[in-house]
């Protein structure tokens, strides 16, 4: 058998093995789903309005003007909130075991993203049914330019916000493989938050004009309702292992932490 034929057979056998693992692995190692979580922001009961765009192919922004002045600031700030749940195909369970049956108990991290497109186009994407694993994507929360907090995936569930990813924490690299056919990721212990990108950043540039005061205020308010320590608040760029993610571009961590630390609930979490 020639070298070329050997490579062809190797590729075929490798693909067949991946398919068999994806199809039959759960029957050998049953993942243990987590029913409840603590220490993450909850979907506020006051946010009773579900915003579902009438046209799921639309890409324009929601018709809400971005305020130029925020009347109140941390810790006396509370944003407008909307429930805009993703289609169930775009999120899953969190697990107490990995794909090989090993127990996992990582502390939560917050991963910051940006949409690149408009808030509405992102929400439309999440609310569409995606049967293919490679197309499934979501955040737990999205923050619009005007500071509105959109709840997309319940905190007890696993949002599909990062692919091949690792959190390099003070205790070493952290990642969890929940499917042997895919690389490990931080999704099992991540709380994914995305900021709507300003209009001048909706491309592939490395920077843009930055986020609004309302977005920083809403992000600080949101994470003040968690027990995620400062050292475990990170970005998509930092956890990504594909080398292709830059988000959130032009993010001002100093300003964000100044607002976050005004909340009494953050005492003891700045380490």
Short mmCIF file of C-alpha atoms in Angstrom, two decimals, residues 17-248:
data_model
loop_
_atom_site.label_atom_id
_atom_site.label_comp_id
_atom_site.label_asym_id
_atom_site.label_seq_id
_atom_site.Cartn_x
_atom_site.Cartn_y
_atom_site.Cartn_z
CA UNK A 17 -13.52 7.16 15.33
CA UNK A 18 -14.60 10.75 16.04
CA UNK A 19 -18.12 9.98 14.82
CA UNK A 20 -18.33 6.83 16.96
CA UNK A 21 -17.19 8.73 20.05
CA UNK A 22 -19.76 11.45 19.47
CA UNK A 23 -22.56 8.93 18.98
CA UNK A 24 -21.78 6.31 21.60
CA UNK A 25 -19.66 7.95 24.31
CA UNK A 26 -22.62 9.16 26.41
CA UNK A 27 -23.79 5.57 26.82
CA UNK A 28 -20.45 4.66 28.42
CA UNK A 29 -19.85 7.81 30.50
CA UNK A 30 -23.05 9.53 31.52
CA UNK A 31 -22.43 13.18 32.27
CA UNK A 32 -23.92 14.36 35.56
CA UNK A 33 -25.93 17.57 35.05
CA UNK A 34 -25.97 20.33 37.66
CA UNK A 35 -29.48 21.36 38.72
CA UNK A 36 -28.74 24.61 40.53
CA UNK A 37 -25.89 27.06 40.89
CA UNK A 38 -25.07 29.80 43.38
CA UNK A 39 -22.92 32.89 43.12
CA UNK A 40 -24.03 33.99 39.64
CA UNK A 41 -26.37 36.81 38.60
CA UNK A 42 -29.95 35.61 38.43
CA UNK A 43 -32.61 36.50 35.90
CA UNK A 44 -34.53 39.18 37.77
CA UNK A 45 -38.20 38.44 38.27
CA UNK A 46 -38.88 42.12 37.60
CA UNK A 47 -37.68 41.62 34.03
CA UNK A 48 -40.97 40.17 32.85
CA UNK A 49 -41.03 41.49 29.29
CA UNK A 50 -39.79 39.01 26.72
CA UNK A 51 -38.51 40.82 23.65
CA UNK A 52 -38.82 38.64 20.54
CA UNK A 53 -38.05 40.42 17.25
CA UNK A 54 -40.92 40.06 14.78
CA UNK A 55 -38.46 39.59 11.93
CA UNK A 56 -35.75 37.09 12.84
CA UNK A 57 -33.77 37.99 9.72
CA UNK A 58 -33.50 41.66 10.68
CA UNK A 59 -30.11 43.12 11.54
CA UNK A 60 -31.00 46.65 12.63
CA UNK A 61 -30.58 47.79 16.22
CA UNK A 62 -33.42 47.73 18.71
CA UNK A 63 -35.17 51.09 18.65
CA UNK A 64 -33.74 52.40 21.90
CA UNK A 65 -31.64 55.52 22.02
CA UNK A 66 -28.27 55.29 23.76
CA UNK A 67 -28.30 57.83 26.61
CA UNK A 68 -25.51 60.40 26.66
CA UNK A 69 -25.72 60.84 30.45
CA UNK A 70 -26.33 58.19 33.11
CA UNK A 71 -28.43 59.74 35.87
CA UNK A 72 -27.13 57.43 38.61
CA UNK A 73 -23.89 55.58 39.08
CA UNK A 74 -22.64 52.66 41.14
CA UNK A 75 -23.71 51.58 43.72
CA UNK A 76 -27.07 53.33 43.19
CA UNK A 77 -27.58 52.14 39.64
CA UNK A 78 -29.97 49.59 38.18
CA UNK A 79 -30.33 49.05 34.44
CA UNK A 80 -33.33 48.32 32.28
CA UNK A 81 -33.64 44.54 31.88
CA UNK A 82 -35.23 42.27 29.28
CA UNK A 83 -35.60 38.49 29.04
CA UNK A 84 -34.66 37.32 25.54
CA UNK A 85 -34.10 33.58 25.97
CA UNK A 86 -32.09 31.70 23.36
CA UNK A 87 -33.39 28.65 21.54
CA UNK A 88 -32.57 25.55 23.65
CA UNK A 89 -30.37 24.21 20.84
CA UNK A 90 -27.89 27.00 21.64
CA UNK A 91 -27.17 26.09 25.25
CA UNK A 92 -26.95 23.00 27.45
CA UNK A 93 -26.45 21.67 30.96
CA UNK A 94 -23.56 22.39 33.24
CA UNK A 95 -21.95 19.17 34.45
CA UNK A 96 -20.35 17.95 37.67
CA UNK A 97 -18.29 15.40 35.71
CA UNK A 98 -16.31 15.62 32.48
CA UNK A 99 -16.65 13.39 29.40
CA UNK A 100 -14.52 10.71 31.07
CA UNK A 101 -16.50 10.55 34.30
CA UNK A 102 -14.02 12.59 36.34
CA UNK A 103 -15.58 15.00 38.88
CA UNK A 104 -15.13 18.71 38.15
CA UNK A 105 -15.72 21.60 40.55
CA UNK A 106 -14.16 24.70 39.04
CA UNK A 107 -15.08 28.04 40.58
CA UNK A 108 -16.98 30.25 38.16
CA UNK A 109 -15.29 32.76 35.88
CA UNK A 110 -16.83 35.68 33.99
CA UNK A 111 -15.84 35.89 30.32
CA UNK A 112 -16.34 39.24 28.61
CA UNK A 113 -17.17 39.40 24.88
CA UNK A 114 -18.44 41.85 22.31
CA UNK A 115 -21.07 41.26 19.64
CA UNK A 116 -19.24 42.82 16.62
CA UNK A 117 -22.73 43.23 15.09
CA UNK A 118 -25.82 44.82 16.61
CA UNK A 119 -27.58 43.56 19.74
CA UNK A 120 -30.60 42.53 17.71
CA UNK A 121 -28.62 40.55 15.16
CA UNK A 122 -26.91 38.65 17.99
CA UNK A 123 -30.19 37.89 19.76
CA UNK A 124 -31.79 36.81 16.49
CA UNK A 125 -28.92 34.36 15.99
CA UNK A 126 -29.34 32.91 19.47
CA UNK A 127 -33.11 32.53 19.06
CA UNK A 128 -32.78 30.51 15.86
CA UNK A 129 -32.73 26.70 16.05
CA UNK A 130 -29.28 25.30 15.22
CA UNK A 131 -29.18 21.50 14.90
CA UNK A 132 -25.46 21.39 14.04
CA UNK A 133 -23.06 21.58 16.98
CA UNK A 134 -20.67 23.85 15.07
CA UNK A 135 -23.40 26.51 14.66
CA UNK A 136 -24.59 26.59 18.27
CA UNK A 137 -23.63 29.77 20.12
CA UNK A 138 -24.88 31.96 22.97
CA UNK A 139 -24.01 34.23 25.91
CA UNK A 140 -25.69 34.27 29.29
CA UNK A 141 -26.20 38.02 29.12
CA UNK A 142 -25.83 40.81 26.56
CA UNK A 143 -25.57 44.51 27.39
CA UNK A 144 -26.82 46.98 24.77
CA UNK A 145 -25.33 50.36 23.98
CA UNK A 146 -27.98 52.04 26.12
CA UNK A 147 -27.16 49.79 29.09
CA UNK A 148 -30.14 47.43 28.75
CA UNK A 149 -29.31 43.98 30.16
CA UNK A 150 -30.68 41.15 28.02
CA UNK A 151 -30.92 37.78 29.78
CA UNK A 152 -30.32 35.08 27.15
CA UNK A 153 -29.30 31.84 28.90
CA UNK A 154 -30.24 30.98 32.52
CA UNK A 155 -27.15 30.98 34.76
CA UNK A 156 -27.60 27.34 35.74
CA UNK A 157 -27.13 26.36 32.09
CA UNK A 158 -23.98 26.23 29.98
CA UNK A 159 -23.84 28.97 27.33
CA UNK A 160 -21.80 28.18 24.23
CA UNK A 161 -19.65 31.29 24.37
CA UNK A 162 -16.17 29.84 23.80
CA UNK A 163 -14.81 26.97 21.75
CA UNK A 164 -11.30 25.66 22.36
CA UNK A 165 -10.44 27.62 25.50
CA UNK A 166 -8.47 27.56 28.76
CA UNK A 167 -8.53 29.86 31.79
CA UNK A 168 -5.01 30.45 33.12
CA UNK A 169 -5.81 31.12 36.75
CA UNK A 170 -3.64 31.43 39.86
CA UNK A 171 -3.95 27.68 40.39
CA UNK A 172 -2.92 26.76 36.86
CA UNK A 173 -4.78 26.07 33.59
CA UNK A 174 -8.50 25.26 33.90
CA UNK A 175 -10.68 23.70 31.19
CA UNK A 176 -13.29 20.94 30.94
CA UNK A 177 -13.99 18.52 28.09
CA UNK A 178 -17.69 17.62 27.99
CA UNK A 179 -17.63 15.93 24.57
CA UNK A 180 -14.67 13.77 23.44
CA UNK A 181 -15.27 14.81 19.81
CA UNK A 182 -14.51 18.49 20.59
CA UNK A 183 -11.68 20.38 22.31
CA UNK A 184 -12.10 21.23 25.99
CA UNK A 185 -13.42 24.67 26.93
CA UNK A 186 -14.25 26.95 29.82
CA UNK A 187 -18.00 26.88 29.10
CA UNK A 188 -18.81 24.45 31.92
CA UNK A 189 -17.74 27.00 34.56
CA UNK A 190 -18.04 30.28 32.63
CA UNK A 191 -20.60 33.07 32.88
CA UNK A 192 -20.51 34.71 29.44
CA UNK A 193 -21.35 38.43 29.13
CA UNK A 194 -21.21 40.34 25.85
CA UNK A 195 -21.18 44.07 25.18
CA UNK A 196 -22.86 45.43 22.06
CA UNK A 197 -20.17 46.80 19.75
CA UNK A 198 -20.40 50.47 18.72
CA UNK A 199 -21.14 51.16 15.07
CA UNK A 200 -17.52 52.04 14.23
CA UNK A 201 -16.34 48.63 15.45
CA UNK A 202 -18.46 46.37 13.27
CA UNK A 203 -15.55 45.00 11.29
CA UNK A 204 -12.20 43.32 11.81
CA UNK A 205 -10.23 46.25 13.19
CA UNK A 206 -8.19 45.85 16.36
CA UNK A 207 -9.82 48.82 18.11
CA UNK A 208 -12.94 51.00 18.10
CA UNK A 209 -14.33 54.01 19.96
CA UNK A 210 -15.16 51.94 23.05
CA UNK A 211 -18.25 51.19 25.11
CA UNK A 212 -20.75 53.58 26.62
CA UNK A 213 -20.86 54.69 30.23
CA UNK A 214 -24.21 52.91 30.51
CA UNK A 215 -22.62 49.64 29.40
CA UNK A 216 -19.85 49.88 32.01
CA UNK A 217 -22.39 50.77 34.69
CA UNK A 218 -24.63 47.82 33.74
CA UNK A 219 -21.70 45.40 33.60
CA UNK A 220 -20.51 46.48 37.05
CA UNK A 221 -24.06 46.19 38.40
CA UNK A 222 -24.47 42.73 36.87
CA UNK A 223 -21.24 41.28 38.25
CA UNK A 224 -21.83 42.92 41.63
CA UNK A 225 -24.62 40.35 41.90
CA UNK A 226 -22.10 37.52 41.66
CA UNK A 227 -19.35 36.16 43.91
CA UNK A 228 -16.86 35.87 41.03
CA UNK A 229 -13.59 37.38 42.24
CA UNK A 230 -11.74 40.06 40.26
CA UNK A 231 -8.99 37.59 39.38
CA UNK A 232 -11.55 35.36 37.66
CA UNK A 233 -13.03 38.07 35.44
CA UNK A 234 -11.41 37.60 32.05
CA UNK A 235 -11.97 38.08 28.32
CA UNK A 236 -12.69 35.92 25.31
CA UNK A 237 -9.30 36.87 23.90
CA UNK A 238 -7.49 35.65 27.01
CA UNK A 239 -9.19 32.25 27.22
CA UNK A 240 -9.30 31.53 23.47
CA UNK A 241 -6.84 28.96 22.14
CA UNK A 242 -7.64 29.39 18.44
CA UNK A 243 -5.71 32.65 18.26
CA UNK A 244 -8.57 34.33 16.40
CA UNK A 245 -10.46 36.19 19.14
CA UNK A 246 -9.79 39.81 20.10
CA UNK A 247 -12.90 40.67 22.07
CA UNK A 248 -13.79 42.76 23.85
#
